[in-house]
XYZ file of C-alpha atoms in Angstrom:
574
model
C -40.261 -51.261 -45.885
C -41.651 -53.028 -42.904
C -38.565 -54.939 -42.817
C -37.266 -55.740 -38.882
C -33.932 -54.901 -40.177
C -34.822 -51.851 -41.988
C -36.928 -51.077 -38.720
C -33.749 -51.615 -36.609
C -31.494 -49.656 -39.212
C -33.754 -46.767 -38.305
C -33.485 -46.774 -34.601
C -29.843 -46.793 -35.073
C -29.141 -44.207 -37.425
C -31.716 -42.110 -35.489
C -29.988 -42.479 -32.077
C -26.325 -41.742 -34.054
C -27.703 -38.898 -35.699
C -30.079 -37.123 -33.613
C -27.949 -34.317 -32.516
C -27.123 -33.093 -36.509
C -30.691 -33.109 -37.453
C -29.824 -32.153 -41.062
C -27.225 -34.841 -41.333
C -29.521 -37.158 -40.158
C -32.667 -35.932 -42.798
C -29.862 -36.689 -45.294
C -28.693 -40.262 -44.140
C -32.876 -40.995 -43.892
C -33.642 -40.289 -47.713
C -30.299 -41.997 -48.652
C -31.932 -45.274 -46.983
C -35.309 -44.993 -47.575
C -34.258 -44.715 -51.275
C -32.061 -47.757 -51.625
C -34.481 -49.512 -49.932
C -37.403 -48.432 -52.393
C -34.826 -49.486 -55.620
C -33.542 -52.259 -54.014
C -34.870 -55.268 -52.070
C -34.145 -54.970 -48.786
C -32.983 -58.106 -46.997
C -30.319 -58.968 -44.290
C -27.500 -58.830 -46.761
C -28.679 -55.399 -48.102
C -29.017 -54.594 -44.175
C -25.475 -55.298 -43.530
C -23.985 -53.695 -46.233
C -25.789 -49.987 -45.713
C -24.897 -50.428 -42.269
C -21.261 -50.766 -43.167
C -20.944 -47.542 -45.561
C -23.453 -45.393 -44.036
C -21.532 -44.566 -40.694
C -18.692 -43.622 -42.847
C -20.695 -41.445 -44.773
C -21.946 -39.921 -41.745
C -18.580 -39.365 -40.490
C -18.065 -37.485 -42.964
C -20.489 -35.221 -42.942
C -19.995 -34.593 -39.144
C -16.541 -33.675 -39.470
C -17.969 -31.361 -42.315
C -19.832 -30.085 -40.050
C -17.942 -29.541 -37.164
C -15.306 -27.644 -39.670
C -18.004 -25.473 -40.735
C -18.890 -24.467 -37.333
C -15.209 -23.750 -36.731
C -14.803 -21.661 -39.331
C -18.234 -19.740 -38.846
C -17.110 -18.824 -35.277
C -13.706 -17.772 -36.437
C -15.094 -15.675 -39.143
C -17.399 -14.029 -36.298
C -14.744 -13.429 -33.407
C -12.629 -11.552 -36.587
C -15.229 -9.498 -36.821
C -15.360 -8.290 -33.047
C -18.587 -5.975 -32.300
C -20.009 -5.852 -35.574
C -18.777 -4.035 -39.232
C -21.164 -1.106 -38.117
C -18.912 -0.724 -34.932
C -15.357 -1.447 -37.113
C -16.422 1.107 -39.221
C -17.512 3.146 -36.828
C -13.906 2.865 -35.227
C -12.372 3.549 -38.390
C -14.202 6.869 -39.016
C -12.232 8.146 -35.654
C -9.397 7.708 -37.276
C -8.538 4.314 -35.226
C -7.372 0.989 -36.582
C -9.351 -2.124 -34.772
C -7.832 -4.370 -32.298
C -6.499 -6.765 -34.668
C -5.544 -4.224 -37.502
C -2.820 -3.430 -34.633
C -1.499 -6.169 -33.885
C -1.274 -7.524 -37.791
C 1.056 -3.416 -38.328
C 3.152 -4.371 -35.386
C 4.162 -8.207 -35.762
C 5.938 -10.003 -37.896
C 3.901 -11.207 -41.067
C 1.941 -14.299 -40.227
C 3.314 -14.650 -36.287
C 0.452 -14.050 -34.324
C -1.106 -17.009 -32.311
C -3.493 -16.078 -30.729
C -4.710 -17.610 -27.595
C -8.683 -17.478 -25.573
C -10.450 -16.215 -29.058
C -13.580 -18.101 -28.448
C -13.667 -16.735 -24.867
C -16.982 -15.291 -23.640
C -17.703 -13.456 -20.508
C -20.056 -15.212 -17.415
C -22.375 -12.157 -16.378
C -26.315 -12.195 -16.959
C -27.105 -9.081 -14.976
C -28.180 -5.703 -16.473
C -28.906 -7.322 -19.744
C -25.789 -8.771 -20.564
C -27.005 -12.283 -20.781
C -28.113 -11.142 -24.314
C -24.624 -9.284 -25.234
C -22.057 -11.977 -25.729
C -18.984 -11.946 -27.863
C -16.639 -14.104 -28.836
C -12.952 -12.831 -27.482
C -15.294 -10.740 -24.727
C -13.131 -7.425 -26.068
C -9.597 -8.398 -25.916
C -7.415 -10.208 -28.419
C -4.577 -11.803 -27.028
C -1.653 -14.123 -28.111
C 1.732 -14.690 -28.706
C 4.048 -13.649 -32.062
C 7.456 -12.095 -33.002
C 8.959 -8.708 -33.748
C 12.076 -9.073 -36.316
C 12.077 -12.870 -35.193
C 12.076 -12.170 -31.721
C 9.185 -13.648 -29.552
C 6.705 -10.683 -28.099
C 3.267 -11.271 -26.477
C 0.678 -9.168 -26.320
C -2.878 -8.209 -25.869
C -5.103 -5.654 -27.706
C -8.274 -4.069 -26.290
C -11.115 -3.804 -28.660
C -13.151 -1.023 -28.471
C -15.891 -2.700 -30.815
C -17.052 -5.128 -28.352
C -18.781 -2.772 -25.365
C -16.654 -0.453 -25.511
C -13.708 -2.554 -24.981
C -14.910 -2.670 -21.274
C -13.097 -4.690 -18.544
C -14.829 -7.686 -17.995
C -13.616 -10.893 -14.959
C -12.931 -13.037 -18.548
C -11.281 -9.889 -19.994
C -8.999 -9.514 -17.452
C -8.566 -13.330 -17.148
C -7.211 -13.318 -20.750
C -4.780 -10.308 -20.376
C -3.299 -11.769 -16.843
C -2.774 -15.290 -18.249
C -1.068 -13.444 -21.741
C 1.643 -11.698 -18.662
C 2.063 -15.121 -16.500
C 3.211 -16.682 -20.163
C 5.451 -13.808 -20.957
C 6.898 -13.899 -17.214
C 7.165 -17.974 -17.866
C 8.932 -17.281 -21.240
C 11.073 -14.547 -20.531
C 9.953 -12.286 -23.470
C 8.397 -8.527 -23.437
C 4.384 -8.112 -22.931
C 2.906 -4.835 -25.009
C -0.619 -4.117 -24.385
C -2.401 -1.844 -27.000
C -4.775 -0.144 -24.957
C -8.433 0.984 -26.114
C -10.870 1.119 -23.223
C -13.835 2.718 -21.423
C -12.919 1.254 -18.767
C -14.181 -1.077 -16.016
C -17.143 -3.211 -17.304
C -19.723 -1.250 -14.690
C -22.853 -4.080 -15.118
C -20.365 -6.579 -13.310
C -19.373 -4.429 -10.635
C -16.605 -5.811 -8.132
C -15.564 -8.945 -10.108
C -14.414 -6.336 -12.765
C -12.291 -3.840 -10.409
C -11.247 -7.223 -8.959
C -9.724 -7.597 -12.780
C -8.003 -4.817 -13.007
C -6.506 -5.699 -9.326
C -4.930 -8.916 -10.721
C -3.808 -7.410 -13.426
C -1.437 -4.638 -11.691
C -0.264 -7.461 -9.479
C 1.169 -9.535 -12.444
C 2.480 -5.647 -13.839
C 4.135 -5.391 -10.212
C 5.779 -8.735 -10.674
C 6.805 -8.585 -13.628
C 8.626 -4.945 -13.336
C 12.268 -5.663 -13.446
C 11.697 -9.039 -15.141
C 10.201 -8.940 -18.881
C 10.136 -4.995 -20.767
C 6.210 -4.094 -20.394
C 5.280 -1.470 -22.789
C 1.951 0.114 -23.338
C 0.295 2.349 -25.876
C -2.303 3.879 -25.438
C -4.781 3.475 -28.376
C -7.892 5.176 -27.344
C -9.739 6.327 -23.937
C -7.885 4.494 -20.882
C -9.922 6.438 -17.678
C -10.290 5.360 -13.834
C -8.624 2.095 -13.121
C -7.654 1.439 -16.380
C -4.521 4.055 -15.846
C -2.810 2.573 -13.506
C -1.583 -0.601 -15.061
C 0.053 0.952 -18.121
C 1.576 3.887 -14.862
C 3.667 0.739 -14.402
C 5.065 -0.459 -17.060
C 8.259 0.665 -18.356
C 7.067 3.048 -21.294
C 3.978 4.631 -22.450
C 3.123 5.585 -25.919
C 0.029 7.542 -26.448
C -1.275 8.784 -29.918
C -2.269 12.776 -30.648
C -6.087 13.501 -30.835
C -7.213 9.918 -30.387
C -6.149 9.025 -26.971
C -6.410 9.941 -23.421
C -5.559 9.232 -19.794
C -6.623 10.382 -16.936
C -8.059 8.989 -13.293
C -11.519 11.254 -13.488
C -13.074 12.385 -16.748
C -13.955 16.141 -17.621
C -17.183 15.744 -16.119
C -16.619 14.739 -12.753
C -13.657 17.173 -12.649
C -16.365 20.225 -13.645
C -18.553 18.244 -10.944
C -16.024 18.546 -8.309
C -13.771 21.165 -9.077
C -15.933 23.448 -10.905
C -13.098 23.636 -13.729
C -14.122 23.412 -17.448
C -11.127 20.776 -19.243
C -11.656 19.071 -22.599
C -10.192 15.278 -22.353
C -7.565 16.404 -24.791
C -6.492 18.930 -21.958
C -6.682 16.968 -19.170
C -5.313 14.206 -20.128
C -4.156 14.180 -23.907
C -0.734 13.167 -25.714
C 0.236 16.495 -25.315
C -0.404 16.978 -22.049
C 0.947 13.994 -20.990
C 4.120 14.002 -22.418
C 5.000 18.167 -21.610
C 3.442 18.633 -18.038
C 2.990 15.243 -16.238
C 5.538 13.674 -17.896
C 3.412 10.290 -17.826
C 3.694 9.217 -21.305
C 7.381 8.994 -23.089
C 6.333 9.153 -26.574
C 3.748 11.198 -28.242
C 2.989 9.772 -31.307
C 1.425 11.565 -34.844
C -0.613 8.750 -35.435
C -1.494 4.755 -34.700
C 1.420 3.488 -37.371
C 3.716 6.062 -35.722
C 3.429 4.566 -32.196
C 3.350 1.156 -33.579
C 6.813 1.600 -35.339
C 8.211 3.025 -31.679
C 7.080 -0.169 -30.563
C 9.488 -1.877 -32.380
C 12.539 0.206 -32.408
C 12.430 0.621 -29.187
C 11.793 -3.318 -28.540
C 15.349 -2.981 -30.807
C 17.388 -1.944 -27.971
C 16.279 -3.901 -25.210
C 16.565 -7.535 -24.422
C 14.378 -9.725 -24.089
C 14.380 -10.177 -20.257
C 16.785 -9.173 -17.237
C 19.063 -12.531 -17.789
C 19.462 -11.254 -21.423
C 21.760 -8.808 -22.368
C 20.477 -6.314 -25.024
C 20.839 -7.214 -28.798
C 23.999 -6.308 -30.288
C 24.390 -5.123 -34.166
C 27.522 -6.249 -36.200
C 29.880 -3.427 -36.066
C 33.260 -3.070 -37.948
C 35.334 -0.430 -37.776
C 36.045 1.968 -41.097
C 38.913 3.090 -39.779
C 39.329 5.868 -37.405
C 37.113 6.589 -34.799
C 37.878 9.964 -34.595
C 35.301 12.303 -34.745
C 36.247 15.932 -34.844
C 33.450 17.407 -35.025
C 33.469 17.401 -30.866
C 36.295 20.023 -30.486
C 33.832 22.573 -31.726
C 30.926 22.120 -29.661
C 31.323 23.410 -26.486
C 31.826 27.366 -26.666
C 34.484 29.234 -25.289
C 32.285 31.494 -23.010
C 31.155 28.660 -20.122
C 27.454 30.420 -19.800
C 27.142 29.989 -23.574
C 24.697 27.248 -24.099
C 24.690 24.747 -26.844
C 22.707 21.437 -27.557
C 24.113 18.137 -25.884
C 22.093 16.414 -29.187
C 25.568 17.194 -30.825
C 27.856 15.567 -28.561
C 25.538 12.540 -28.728
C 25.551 12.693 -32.184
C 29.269 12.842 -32.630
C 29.737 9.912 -30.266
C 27.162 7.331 -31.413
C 26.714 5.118 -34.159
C 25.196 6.990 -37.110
C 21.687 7.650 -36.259
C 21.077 5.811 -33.814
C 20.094 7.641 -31.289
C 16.328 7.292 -30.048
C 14.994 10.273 -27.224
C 13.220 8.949 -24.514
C 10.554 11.731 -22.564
C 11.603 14.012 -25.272
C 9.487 17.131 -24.378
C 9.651 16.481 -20.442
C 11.749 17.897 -18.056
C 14.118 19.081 -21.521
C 17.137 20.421 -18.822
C 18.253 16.548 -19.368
C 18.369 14.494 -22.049
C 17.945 11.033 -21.939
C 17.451 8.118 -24.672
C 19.280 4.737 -26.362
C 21.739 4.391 -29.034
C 24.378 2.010 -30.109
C 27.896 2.630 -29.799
C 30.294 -0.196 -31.826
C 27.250 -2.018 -32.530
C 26.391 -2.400 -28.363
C 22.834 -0.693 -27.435
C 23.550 1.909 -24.333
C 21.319 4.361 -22.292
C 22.299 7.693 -22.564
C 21.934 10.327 -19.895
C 23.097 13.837 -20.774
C 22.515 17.349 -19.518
C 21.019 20.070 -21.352
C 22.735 23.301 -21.438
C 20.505 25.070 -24.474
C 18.019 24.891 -21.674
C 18.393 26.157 -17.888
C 21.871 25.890 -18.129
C 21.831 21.945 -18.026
C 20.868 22.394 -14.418
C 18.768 19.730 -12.890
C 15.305 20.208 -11.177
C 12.178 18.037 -9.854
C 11.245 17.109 -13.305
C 14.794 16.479 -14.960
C 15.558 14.372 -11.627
C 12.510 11.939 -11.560
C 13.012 11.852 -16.122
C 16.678 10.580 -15.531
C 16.322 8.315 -12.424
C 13.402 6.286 -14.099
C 15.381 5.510 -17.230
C 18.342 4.798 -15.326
C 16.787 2.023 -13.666
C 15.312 0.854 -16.532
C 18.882 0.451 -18.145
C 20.067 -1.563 -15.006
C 17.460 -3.603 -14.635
C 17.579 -4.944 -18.332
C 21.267 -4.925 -18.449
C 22.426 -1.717 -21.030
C 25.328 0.348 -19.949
C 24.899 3.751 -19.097
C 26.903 6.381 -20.409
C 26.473 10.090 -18.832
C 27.293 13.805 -20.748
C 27.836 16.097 -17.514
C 27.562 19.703 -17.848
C 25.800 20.474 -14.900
C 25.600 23.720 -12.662
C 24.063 22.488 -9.742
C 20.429 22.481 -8.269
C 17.387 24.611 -10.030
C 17.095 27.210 -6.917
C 14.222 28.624 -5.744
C 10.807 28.258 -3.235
C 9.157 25.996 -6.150
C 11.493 23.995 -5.942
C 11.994 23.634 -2.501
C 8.270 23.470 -1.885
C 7.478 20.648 -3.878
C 10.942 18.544 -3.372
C 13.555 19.185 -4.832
C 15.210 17.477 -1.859
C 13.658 14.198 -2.178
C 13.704 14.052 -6.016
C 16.890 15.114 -6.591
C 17.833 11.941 -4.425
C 15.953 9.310 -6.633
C 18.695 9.942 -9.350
C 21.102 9.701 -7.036
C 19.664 6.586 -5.798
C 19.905 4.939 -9.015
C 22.705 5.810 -10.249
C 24.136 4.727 -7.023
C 22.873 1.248 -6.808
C 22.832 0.862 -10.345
C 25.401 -2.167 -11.377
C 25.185 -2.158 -15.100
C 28.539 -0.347 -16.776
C 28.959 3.305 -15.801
C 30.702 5.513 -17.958
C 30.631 9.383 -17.467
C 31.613 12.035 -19.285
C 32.434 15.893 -18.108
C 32.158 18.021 -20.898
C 32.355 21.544 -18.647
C 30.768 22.147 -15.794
C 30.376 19.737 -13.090
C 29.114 22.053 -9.737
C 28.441 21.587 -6.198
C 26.315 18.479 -5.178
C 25.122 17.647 -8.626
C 28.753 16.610 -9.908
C 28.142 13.852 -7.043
C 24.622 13.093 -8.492
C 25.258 12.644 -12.285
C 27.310 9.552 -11.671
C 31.006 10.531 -10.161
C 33.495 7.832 -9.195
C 32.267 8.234 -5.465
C 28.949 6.610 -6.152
C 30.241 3.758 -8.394
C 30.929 4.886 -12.059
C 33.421 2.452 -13.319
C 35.299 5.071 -15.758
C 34.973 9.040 -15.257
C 36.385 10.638 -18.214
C 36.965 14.800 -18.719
C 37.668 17.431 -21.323
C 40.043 19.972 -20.710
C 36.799 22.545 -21.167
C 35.962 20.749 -17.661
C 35.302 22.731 -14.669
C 35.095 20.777 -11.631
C 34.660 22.594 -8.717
C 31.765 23.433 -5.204
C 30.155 26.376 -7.695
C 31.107 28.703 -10.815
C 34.358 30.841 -10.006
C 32.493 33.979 -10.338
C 30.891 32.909 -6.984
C 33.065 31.034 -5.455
C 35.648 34.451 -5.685
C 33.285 36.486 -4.293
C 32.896 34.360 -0.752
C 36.444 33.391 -0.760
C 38.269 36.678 -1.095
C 35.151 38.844 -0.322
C 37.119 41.316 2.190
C 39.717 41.631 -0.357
C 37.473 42.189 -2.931
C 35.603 45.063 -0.828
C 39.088 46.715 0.353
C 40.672 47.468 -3.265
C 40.702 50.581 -4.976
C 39.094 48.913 -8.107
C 36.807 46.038 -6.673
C 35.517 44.875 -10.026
C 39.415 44.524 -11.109
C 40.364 42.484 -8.295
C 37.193 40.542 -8.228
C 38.194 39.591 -12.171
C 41.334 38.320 -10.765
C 40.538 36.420 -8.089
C 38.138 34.597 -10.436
C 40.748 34.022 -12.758
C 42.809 32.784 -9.775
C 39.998 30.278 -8.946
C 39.509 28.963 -12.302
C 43.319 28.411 -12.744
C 43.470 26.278 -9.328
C 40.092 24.614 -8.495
C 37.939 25.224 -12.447
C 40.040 22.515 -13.904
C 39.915 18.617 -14.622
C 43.355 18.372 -13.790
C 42.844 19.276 -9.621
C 40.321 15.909 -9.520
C 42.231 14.133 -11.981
C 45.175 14.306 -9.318
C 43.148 12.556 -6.675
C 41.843 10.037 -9.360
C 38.345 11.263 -9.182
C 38.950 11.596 -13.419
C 40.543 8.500 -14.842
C 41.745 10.720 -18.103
C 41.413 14.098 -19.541
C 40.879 13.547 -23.127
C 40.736 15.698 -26.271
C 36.734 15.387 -27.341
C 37.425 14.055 -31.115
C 38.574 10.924 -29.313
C 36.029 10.550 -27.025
C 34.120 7.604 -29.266
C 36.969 5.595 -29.604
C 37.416 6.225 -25.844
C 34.206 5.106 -25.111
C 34.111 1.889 -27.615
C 37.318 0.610 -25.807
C 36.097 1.369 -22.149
C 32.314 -0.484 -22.847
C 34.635 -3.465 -24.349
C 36.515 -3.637 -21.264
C 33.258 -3.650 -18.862
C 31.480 -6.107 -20.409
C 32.072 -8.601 -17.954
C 31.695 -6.768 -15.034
C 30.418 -8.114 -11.971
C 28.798 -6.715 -8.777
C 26.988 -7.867 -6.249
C 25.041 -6.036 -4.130
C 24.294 -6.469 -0.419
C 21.518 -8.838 0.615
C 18.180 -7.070 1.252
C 15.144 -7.166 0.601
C 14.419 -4.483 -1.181
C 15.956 -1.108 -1.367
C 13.957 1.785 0.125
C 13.763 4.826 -2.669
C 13.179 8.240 -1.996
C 9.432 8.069 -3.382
């Protein structure tokens, strides 16, 4: 036992061993016993020498495995199973739960899992967690590569830490790299308050990379839980917001501080719930039933958009059955032109079976706007309303139609528009707060929109907003009418009694002669055929063919081509 080589063997094993002390406890009996059973020479000496680093190799890698697997096992497990099931009994799924519903089975990569935040004040140096609140990664949607990043509300709250923010901007710099959408499953309390600046500092870099990206990659965000303060703004910029009934809210100041400041008594579901979102501030598009719900918006809507602005949008096989003729249009539209009747139908009768997904459903409802496919081909759809206002367009319906518009041109879907517009809402609200300036933003992007422009007049078309809902004189490649078209400065009824008001006034039955003068006016000027003459209208077309229209007309644009003049950066009427 006193052995110099056995006394050397030792030393070794000690100094190769000393940081896995249990390895090393286990390599020490292992020797001392062969040495107790066996004489221990120089030959002996040799020969343990030779296996036992191989045995110890082993054991390390065991080790090191081990250690991988117990840290994986505890970042899956986020703040704790008291907090998961805490999250659970509000009805929520956890961070991860998301993302497994909305990718592909067995995609998701993720990326920074071990990640930890730096901060020691306030008693954070005793609070660390592996991920620091965010998952992140990379994965598919029906074989189509997504990234993404998912707050989790288990780990403090899902709070905004520097390393939390780190992890979400480097998840959009990939997606910008890659060319593929970014969706970020929000569920936050928002800015990480122990680390003060270096966490609003986060949230800075993170609506830079939101701002850069606009226009490049689809950004999508749902909103998953609380999302207060700074926290807003990011998702304010992406392209759509989902938010889900009773378990998630937005706003800039809580209930509190409003009663604080304002004196006013609000719930967080009224001040800034799904509901209220999606019917009065028109912030979020899609107000969802439940987390699955807004998950499986996710991904149709993902369906109809490409994957970046150099893409065009994903096109479905499409055959024809046969006729294209759909009948069912040369009902729709009444008789009586202040009759009202739902534009849903026309859409209906035009699209591809039912494929036709509303966008900012229960905002601003005087316009409809939303995707579908149309031989196969994804298009944006922008249609007045008639069943409500009369169709006519105001603040709300203007800023609803001008944002998806410019969605559709930046990532490349055609545009087809349903006109039956009377003009401008009237009145001092409107005035007060706008109407002016956002009545202009659709204008403004329909004008310098370059995608393929197809409208359709179904009846009325009046005054200035027949310029605004995409005319030929602002670019629409193909301007198609129905003979129930009225084209015209206003409504005869109006229009007769300026024009021929002394006349009117100097008959011996004015109501008689005001009757025919309107009739008069409709005959000449409340017609498709008096702009179809100056080439305003490419065709007046019977509505059951208005489908088959359409399919051929797309078909033809599809290699269109414009460029537009070199600038900077075009100046809209914010």
């Amino acid at each position: 036992m006193g052995s110099p080589y056995f006394l050397s063997f030792r030393l070794s094993l000690y100094f190769q061993c000393y940081k896995y002390d249990y390895i090393y406890k286990k390599l020490y009996a292992l020797t001392v016993f062969s040495c107790i059973f066996f004489k221990f020479g120089k030959r002996s000496f040799h020969t343990i020498q030779r296996v036992i680093p191989h045995f110890m190799a082993e054991e390390i890698r065991k080790a090191q495995l081990e250690t991988l697997e117990r840290k994986n096992a505890e970042a899956l497990l986020g703040g704790g199973q008291d907090r998961i099931d805490a999250q659970h009994k509000k009805g929520k799924l956890t961070a991860r739960e998301r993302i497994e519903l909305l990718l592909d089975e067995g995609s998701f990569e993720e990326i920074g899992k071990f990640v930890m935040h730096r901060s020691k004040d306030f008693g954070l140096d005793k609070q660390y967690y592996l991920g620091d609140g965010v998952v992140t990664g990379y994965g598919t949607i029906n074989g189509r590569l997504v990234y993404i990043f998912s707050q989790d509300f288990t780990v403090l709250g899902g709070s905004l830490s520097e390393t939390h923010a780190e992890k979400i901007v480097k998840i959009m710099e990939l997606a910008m790299k890659n060319g593929a959408p970014v969706i970020g499953l929000n569920d936050s309390g928002g800015a990480r308050i122990q680390e003060g600046v270096v966490s609003l500092g986060g949230y800075a870099d993170i609506f830079y990379r939101n701002t850069l990206a606009s226009g490049v990659i689809p950004q999508i965000s749902a909103i998953m839980g609380p999302c207060a303060g700074g926290a807003v703004y990011s998702p304010a910029i992406t392209d759509f917001i989902m938010m889900v009934e009773d378990t998630s809210y937005m706003f800039v100041t809580g209930p509190n501080v409003v009663k604080t400041v304002t004196h006013e008594e609000v719930t967080s579901e009224e001040l800034g719930g799904a509901s209220t979102h999606s019917t009065k501030s028109g912030v979020t598009h899609f107000s969802c039933a439940n987390e699955v719900e807004c998950i499986n918006y996710i991904k149709k809507l993902l369906s109809y958009v490409p994957q970046n602005c150099e893409e065009l949008p994903p096109a479905l096989p499409y055959e024809s059955t046969g006729s294209e003729i759909r009948d069912v249009l040369d009902t729709i539209v009444p008789e009586n032109p202040n009759q009202p009747y739902d534009i849903r139908e026309v859409i209906e009768g035009i699209i591809d079976g039912d494929s036709f997904f509303e966008v900012h459903k229960n905002f601003g409802e005087n316009i409809v706007v939303g995707f579908a496919r149309l031989g196969g081909r994804s298009i944006g759809i922008v249609g007045n309303q008639p069943a409500v206002l009369a169709g006519v367009l105001d603040i709300n319906a203007s800023t609803k139609a001008a944002r998806f518009v410019r969605f559709c041109d930046s990532f490349n879907v055609p545009l087809l528009v349903l006109e039956d517009v009377p003009g401008f809402l009237p009145g001092t609200d409107q005035e007060w707060r706008g109407i002016i300036t956002n009545g202009a933003k659709l204008l403004y992007a329909f004008c310098e929109a370059t995608v393929p422009r197809i409208t359709v007049i179904t009846r009325k078309a009046y005054g200035g907003a027949y310029d605004v809902m995409n005319s030929k004189h602002i670019g629409a490649d193909m301007n198609f009418a129905w003979p129930t078209a009225e084209i015209a400065v206003m409504g005869a009824q109006g229009a007769a009694e300026i024009i021929f008001k002394r006349e009117i006034a100097a008959a011996e039955d004015p109501e008689a002669k005001l009757a025919e003068k309107v009739q008069e006016y409709k005959e000449k000027f409340a017609t498709p055929y008096r702009a179809a003459h100056r080439g305003f209208i490419d065709e007046v077309i019977k509505p059951n063919e208005t489908r088959a229209k359409l399919i051929k007309a797309f078909k033809m644009l599809e290699n269109k081509a414009v460029t537009l003049p070199r600038k900077k950066h075009g100046n809209i009427p914010l």
